[in-house]
mmCIF file of C-alpha atoms in Angstrom:
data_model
loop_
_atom_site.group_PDB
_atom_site.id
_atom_site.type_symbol
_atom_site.label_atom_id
_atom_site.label_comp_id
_atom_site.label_asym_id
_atom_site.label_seq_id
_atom_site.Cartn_x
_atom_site.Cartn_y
_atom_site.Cartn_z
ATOM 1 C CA UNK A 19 -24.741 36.159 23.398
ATOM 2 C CA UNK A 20 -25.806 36.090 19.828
ATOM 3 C CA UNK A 21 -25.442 38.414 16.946
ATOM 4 C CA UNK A 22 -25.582 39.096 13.334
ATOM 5 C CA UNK A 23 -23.450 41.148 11.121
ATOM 6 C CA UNK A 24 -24.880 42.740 7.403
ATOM 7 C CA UNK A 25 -21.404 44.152 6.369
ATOM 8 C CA UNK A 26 -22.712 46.106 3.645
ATOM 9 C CA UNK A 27 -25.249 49.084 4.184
ATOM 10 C CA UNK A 28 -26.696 49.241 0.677
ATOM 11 C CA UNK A 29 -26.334 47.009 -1.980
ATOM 12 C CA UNK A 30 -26.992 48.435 -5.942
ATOM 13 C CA UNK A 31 -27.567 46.061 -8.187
ATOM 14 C CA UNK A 32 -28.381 46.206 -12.071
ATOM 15 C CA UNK A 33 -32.017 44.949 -13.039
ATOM 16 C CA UNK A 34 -31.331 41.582 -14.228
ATOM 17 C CA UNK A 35 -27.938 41.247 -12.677
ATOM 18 C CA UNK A 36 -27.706 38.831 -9.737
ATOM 19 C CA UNK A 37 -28.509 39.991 -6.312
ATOM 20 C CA UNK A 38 -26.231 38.884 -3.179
ATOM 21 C CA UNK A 39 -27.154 40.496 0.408
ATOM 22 C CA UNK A 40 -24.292 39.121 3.052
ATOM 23 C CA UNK A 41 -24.864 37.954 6.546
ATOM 24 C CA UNK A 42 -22.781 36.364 8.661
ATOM 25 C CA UNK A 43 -23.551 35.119 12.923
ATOM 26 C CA UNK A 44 -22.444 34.141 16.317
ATOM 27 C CA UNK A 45 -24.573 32.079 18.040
ATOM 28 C CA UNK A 46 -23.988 29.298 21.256
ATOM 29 C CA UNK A 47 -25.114 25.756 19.568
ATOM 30 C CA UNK A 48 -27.223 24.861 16.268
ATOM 31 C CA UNK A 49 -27.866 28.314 14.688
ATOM 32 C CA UNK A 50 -31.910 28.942 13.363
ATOM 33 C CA UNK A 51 -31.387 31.540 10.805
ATOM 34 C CA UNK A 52 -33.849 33.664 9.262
ATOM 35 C CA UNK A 53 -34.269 36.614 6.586
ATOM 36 C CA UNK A 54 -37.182 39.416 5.969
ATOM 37 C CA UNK A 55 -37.542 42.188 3.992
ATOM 38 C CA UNK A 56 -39.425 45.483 4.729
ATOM 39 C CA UNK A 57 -40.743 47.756 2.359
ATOM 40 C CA UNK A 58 -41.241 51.322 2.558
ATOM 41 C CA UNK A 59 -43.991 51.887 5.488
ATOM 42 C CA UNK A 60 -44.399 48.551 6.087
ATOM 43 C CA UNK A 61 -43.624 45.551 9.187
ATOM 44 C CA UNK A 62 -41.076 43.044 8.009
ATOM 45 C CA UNK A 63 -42.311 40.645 5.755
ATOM 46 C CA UNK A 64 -40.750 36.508 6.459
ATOM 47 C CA UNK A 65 -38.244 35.440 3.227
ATOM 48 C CA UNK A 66 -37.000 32.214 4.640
ATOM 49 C CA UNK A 67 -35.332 30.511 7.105
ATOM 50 C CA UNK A 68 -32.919 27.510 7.908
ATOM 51 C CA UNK A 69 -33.375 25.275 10.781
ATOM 52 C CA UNK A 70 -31.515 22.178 9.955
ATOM 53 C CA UNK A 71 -31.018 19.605 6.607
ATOM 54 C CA UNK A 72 -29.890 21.218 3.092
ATOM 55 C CA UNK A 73 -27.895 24.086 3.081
ATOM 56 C CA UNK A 74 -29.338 25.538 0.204
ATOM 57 C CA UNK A 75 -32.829 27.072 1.271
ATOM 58 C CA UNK A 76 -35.251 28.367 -1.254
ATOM 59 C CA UNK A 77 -37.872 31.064 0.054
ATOM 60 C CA UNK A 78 -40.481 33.677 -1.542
ATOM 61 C CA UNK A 79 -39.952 35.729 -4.276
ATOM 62 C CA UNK A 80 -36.841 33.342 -6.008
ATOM 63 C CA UNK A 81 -34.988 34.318 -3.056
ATOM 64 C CA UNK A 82 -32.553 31.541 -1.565
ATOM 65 C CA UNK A 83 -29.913 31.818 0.974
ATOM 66 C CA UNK A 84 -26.748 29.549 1.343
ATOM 67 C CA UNK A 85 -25.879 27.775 4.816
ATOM 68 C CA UNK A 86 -21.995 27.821 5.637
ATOM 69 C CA UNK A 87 -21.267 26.138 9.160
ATOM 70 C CA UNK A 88 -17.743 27.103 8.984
ATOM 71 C CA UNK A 89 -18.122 30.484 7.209
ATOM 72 C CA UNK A 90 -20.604 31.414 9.636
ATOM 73 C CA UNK A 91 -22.642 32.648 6.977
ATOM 74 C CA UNK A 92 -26.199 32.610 5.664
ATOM 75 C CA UNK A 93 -26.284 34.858 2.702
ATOM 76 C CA UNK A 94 -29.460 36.008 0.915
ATOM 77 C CA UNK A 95 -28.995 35.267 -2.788
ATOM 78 C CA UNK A 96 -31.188 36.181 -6.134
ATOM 79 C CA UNK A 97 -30.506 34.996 -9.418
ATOM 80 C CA UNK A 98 -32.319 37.739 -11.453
ATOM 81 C CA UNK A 99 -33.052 40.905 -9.754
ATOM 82 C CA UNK A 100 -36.090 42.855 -10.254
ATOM 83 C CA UNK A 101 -36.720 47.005 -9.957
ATOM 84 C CA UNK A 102 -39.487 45.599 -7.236
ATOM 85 C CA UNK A 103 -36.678 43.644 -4.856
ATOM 86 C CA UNK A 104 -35.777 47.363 -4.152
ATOM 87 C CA UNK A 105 -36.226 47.204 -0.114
ATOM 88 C CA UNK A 106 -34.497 46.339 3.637
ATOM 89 C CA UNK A 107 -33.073 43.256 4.183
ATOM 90 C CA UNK A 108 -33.001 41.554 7.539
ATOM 91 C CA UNK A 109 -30.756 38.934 8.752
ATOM 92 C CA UNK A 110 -31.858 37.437 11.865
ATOM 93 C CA UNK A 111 -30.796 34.437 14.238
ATOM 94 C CA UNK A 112 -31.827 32.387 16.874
ATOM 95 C CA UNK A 113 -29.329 30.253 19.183
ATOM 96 C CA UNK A 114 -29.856 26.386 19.809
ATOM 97 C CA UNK A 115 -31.316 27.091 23.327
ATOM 98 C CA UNK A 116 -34.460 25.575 24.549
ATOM 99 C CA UNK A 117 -35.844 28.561 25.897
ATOM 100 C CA UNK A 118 -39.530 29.927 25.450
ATOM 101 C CA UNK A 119 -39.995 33.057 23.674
ATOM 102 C CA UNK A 120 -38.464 32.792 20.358
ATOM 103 C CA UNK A 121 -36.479 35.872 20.489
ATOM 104 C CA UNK A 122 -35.186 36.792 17.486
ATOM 105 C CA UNK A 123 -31.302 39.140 17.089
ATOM 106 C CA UNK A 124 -31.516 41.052 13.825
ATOM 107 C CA UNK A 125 -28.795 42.774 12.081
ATOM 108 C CA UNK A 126 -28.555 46.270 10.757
ATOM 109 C CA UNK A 127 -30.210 45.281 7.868
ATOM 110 C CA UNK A 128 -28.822 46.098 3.987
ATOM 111 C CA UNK A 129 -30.927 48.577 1.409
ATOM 112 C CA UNK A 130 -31.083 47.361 -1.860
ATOM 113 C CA UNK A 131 -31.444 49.253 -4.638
ATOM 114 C CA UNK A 132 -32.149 47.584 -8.329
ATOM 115 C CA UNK A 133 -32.123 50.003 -10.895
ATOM 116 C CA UNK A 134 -33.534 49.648 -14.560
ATOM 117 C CA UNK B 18 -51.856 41.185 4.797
ATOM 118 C CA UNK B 19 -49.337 38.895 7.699
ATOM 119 C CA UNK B 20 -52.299 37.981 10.096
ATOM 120 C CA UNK B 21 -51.198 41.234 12.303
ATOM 121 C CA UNK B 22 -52.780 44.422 12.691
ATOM 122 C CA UNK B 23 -51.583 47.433 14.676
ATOM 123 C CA UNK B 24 -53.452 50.503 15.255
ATOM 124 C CA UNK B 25 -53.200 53.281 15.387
ATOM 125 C CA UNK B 26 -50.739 53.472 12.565
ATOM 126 C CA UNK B 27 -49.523 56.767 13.328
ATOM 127 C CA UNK B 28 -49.574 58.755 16.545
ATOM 128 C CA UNK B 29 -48.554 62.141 17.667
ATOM 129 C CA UNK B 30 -48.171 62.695 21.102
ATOM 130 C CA UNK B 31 -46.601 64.875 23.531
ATOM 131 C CA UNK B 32 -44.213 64.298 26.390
ATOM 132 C CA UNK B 33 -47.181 64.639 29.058
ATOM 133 C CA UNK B 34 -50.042 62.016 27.516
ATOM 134 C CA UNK B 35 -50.862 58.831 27.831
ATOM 135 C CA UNK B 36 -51.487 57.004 24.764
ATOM 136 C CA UNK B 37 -51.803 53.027 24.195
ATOM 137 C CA UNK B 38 -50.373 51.168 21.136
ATOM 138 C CA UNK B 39 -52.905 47.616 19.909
ATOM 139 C CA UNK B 40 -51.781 44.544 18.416
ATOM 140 C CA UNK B 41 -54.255 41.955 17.509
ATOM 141 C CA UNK B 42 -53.366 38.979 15.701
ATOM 142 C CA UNK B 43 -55.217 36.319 13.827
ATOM 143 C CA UNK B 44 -52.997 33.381 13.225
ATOM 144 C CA UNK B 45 -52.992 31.386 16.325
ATOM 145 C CA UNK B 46 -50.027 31.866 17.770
ATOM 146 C CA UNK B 47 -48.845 31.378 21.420
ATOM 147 C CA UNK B 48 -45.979 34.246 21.187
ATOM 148 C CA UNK B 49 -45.912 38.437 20.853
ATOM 149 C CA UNK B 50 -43.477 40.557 20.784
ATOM 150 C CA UNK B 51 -42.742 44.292 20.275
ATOM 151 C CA UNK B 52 -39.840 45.720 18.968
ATOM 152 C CA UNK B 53 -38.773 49.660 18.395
ATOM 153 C CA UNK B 54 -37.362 50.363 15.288
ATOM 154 C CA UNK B 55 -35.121 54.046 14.698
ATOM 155 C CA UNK B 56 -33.640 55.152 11.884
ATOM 156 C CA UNK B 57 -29.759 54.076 11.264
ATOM 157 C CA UNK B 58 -30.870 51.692 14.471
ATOM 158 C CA UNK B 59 -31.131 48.067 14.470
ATOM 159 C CA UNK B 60 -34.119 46.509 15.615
ATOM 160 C CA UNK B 61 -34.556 46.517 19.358
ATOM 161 C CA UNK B 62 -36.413 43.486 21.250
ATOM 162 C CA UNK B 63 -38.051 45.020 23.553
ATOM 163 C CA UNK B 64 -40.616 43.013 25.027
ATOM 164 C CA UNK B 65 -41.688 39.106 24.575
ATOM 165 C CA UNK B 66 -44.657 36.979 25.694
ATOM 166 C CA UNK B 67 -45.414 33.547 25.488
ATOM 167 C CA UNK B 68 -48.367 32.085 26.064
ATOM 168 C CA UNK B 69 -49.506 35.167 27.775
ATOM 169 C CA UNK B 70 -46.486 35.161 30.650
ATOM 170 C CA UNK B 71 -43.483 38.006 30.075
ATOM 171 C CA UNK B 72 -40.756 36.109 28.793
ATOM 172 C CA UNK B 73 -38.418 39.285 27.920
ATOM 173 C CA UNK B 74 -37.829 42.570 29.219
ATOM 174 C CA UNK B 75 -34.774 44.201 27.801
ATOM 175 C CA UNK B 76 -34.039 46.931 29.851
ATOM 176 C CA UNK B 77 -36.873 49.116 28.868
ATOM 177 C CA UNK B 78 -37.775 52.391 30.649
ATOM 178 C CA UNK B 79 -40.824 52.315 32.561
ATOM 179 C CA UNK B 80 -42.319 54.930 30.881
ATOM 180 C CA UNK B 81 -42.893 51.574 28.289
ATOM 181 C CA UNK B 82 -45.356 49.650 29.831
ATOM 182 C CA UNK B 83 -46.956 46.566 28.186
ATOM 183 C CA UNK B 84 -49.887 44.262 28.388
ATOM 184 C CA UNK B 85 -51.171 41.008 27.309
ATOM 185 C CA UNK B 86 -54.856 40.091 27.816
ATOM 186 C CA UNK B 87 -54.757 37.065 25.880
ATOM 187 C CA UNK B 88 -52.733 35.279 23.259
ATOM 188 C CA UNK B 89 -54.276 37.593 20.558
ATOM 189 C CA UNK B 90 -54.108 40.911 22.316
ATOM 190 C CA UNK B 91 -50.803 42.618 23.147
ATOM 191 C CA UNK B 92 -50.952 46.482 24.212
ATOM 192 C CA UNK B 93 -47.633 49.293 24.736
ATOM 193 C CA UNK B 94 -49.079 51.842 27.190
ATOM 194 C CA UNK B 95 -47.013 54.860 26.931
ATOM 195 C CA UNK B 96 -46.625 57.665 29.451
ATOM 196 C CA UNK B 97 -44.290 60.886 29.883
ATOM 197 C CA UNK B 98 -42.392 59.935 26.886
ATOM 198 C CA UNK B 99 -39.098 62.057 25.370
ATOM 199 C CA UNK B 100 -38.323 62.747 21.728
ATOM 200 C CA UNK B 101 -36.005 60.040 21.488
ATOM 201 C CA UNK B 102 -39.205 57.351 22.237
ATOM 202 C CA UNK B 103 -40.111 59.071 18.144
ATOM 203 C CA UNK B 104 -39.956 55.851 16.211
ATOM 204 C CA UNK B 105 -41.575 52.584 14.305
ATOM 205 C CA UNK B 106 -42.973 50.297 17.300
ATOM 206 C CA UNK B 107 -43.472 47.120 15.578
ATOM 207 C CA UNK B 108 -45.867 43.793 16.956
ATOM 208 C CA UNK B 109 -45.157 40.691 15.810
ATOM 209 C CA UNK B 110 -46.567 36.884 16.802
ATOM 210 C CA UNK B 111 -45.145 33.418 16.189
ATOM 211 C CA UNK B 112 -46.035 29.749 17.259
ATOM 212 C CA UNK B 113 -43.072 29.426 19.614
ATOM 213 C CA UNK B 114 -41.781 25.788 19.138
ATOM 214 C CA UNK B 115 -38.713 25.840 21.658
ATOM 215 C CA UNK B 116 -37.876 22.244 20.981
ATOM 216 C CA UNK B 117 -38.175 23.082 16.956
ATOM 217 C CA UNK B 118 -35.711 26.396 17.135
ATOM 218 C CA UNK B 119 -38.711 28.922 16.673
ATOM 219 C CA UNK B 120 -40.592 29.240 13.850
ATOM 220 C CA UNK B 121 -40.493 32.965 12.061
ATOM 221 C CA UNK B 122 -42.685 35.637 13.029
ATOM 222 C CA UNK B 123 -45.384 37.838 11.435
ATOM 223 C CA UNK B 124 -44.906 41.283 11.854
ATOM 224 C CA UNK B 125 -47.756 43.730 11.692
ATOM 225 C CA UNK B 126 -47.759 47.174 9.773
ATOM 226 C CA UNK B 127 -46.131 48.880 12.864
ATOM 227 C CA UNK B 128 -46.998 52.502 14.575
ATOM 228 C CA UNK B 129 -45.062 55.223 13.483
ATOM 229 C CA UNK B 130 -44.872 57.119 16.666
ATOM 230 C CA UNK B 131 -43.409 60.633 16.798
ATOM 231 C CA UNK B 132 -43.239 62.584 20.619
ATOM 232 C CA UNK B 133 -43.168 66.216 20.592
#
């Protein structure tokens, strides 16, 4: 069985300051991981994800998120926050099995809040 | 915005109607899925197709019924539903690439659904 982990409910970060939202997995084979973020009354919007080659992935927004095989970790990262990033983060995973439907285990999710 | 529309986007219902949730999306893809999302809940899978055929049923009550007419149609018919059904029901759609890991999904605007 698979599964994600956000350790951290909320997150409150500085405007300006760096922004770190932690994830770690469990997952049979070559993990496919993923982030979103939802805002208030809205679906989840996509970030990025990591199927395979560098472990450094850059996504929307300056976001980027930091493979670690032996960590077991794929944590969402911003240099700069902004009052704007405030929001639900979603970790999410998919296990190296060829099997149709693309389904998806999310974590808890993490609220950030950036203040001025 | 994410190629995914869901209407209605709020519904009130009560334990005795039948009411029908609508996804539509415009992107091409071979996969839909709907999740449930509660507060201080993580997101719940609950039902996955792919390429029109159920892929995914996890354990749903039957009182959750869905539907897929096509590859850009997916429908949650719900009937004789309790309070605890009250939450965000969520569509979402992806090109499902087994062989590739998955590629992300689009999630629509979701249906805030509250039973009284």
């Amino acid at each position: 069985a698979q599964s994600v982990a956000q350790p951290e409910d909320q997150v409150n970060v500085a405007e300006g300051n760096p922004l770190t939202v932690k994830c770690t997995y469990s997952v049979s084979g070559n993990p496919y991981l993923f982030w979103y973020v939802q805002y208030p009354n809205r679906g989840l919007q996509f970030l990025l994800k990591y199927i395979t080659g560098d472990n450094l992935v850059k996504g929307s927004y300056g976001f980027e998120a930091e493979f670690n095989k032996s960590q077991t970790s794929f944590h969402l990262k911003k240099p700069s926050a902004l009052v704007s990033d405030s929001a639900l983060y979603f970790c999410a995973v998919r296990g190296g099995i060829k099997a149709a439907g693309n389904k998806l285990t999310f974590g808890g999710g993490t609220r950030v809040l950036v203040k001025p | 915005e994410t190629g995914v529309t869901q209407t209605p986007r709020h519904l009130v219902m009560g334990m005795t109607n039948k009411k029908s949730l609508k996804c539509e999306q415009h992107l091409g893809h071979n996969a839909m899925y709907w999740y449930k999302q509660s507060a201080k809940k993580p997101l719940e899978l609950m039902f996955v197709y792919s390429l029109e055929e159920r892929v995914e049923n996890n354990s749903v009550p039957s009182r959750f019924s869905p539907e897929c007419p096509n590859s850009s149609h997916l429908f949650l018919h719900l009937h004789t539903l309790q309070p605890e059904d009250s939450a965000l029901y969520l569509c979402a759609s992806s090109q499902d690439l087994p062989e590739r890991g998955g590629n992300e999904q689009f999630f629509g605007p979701g249906t805030r659904l509250t039973v009284l």
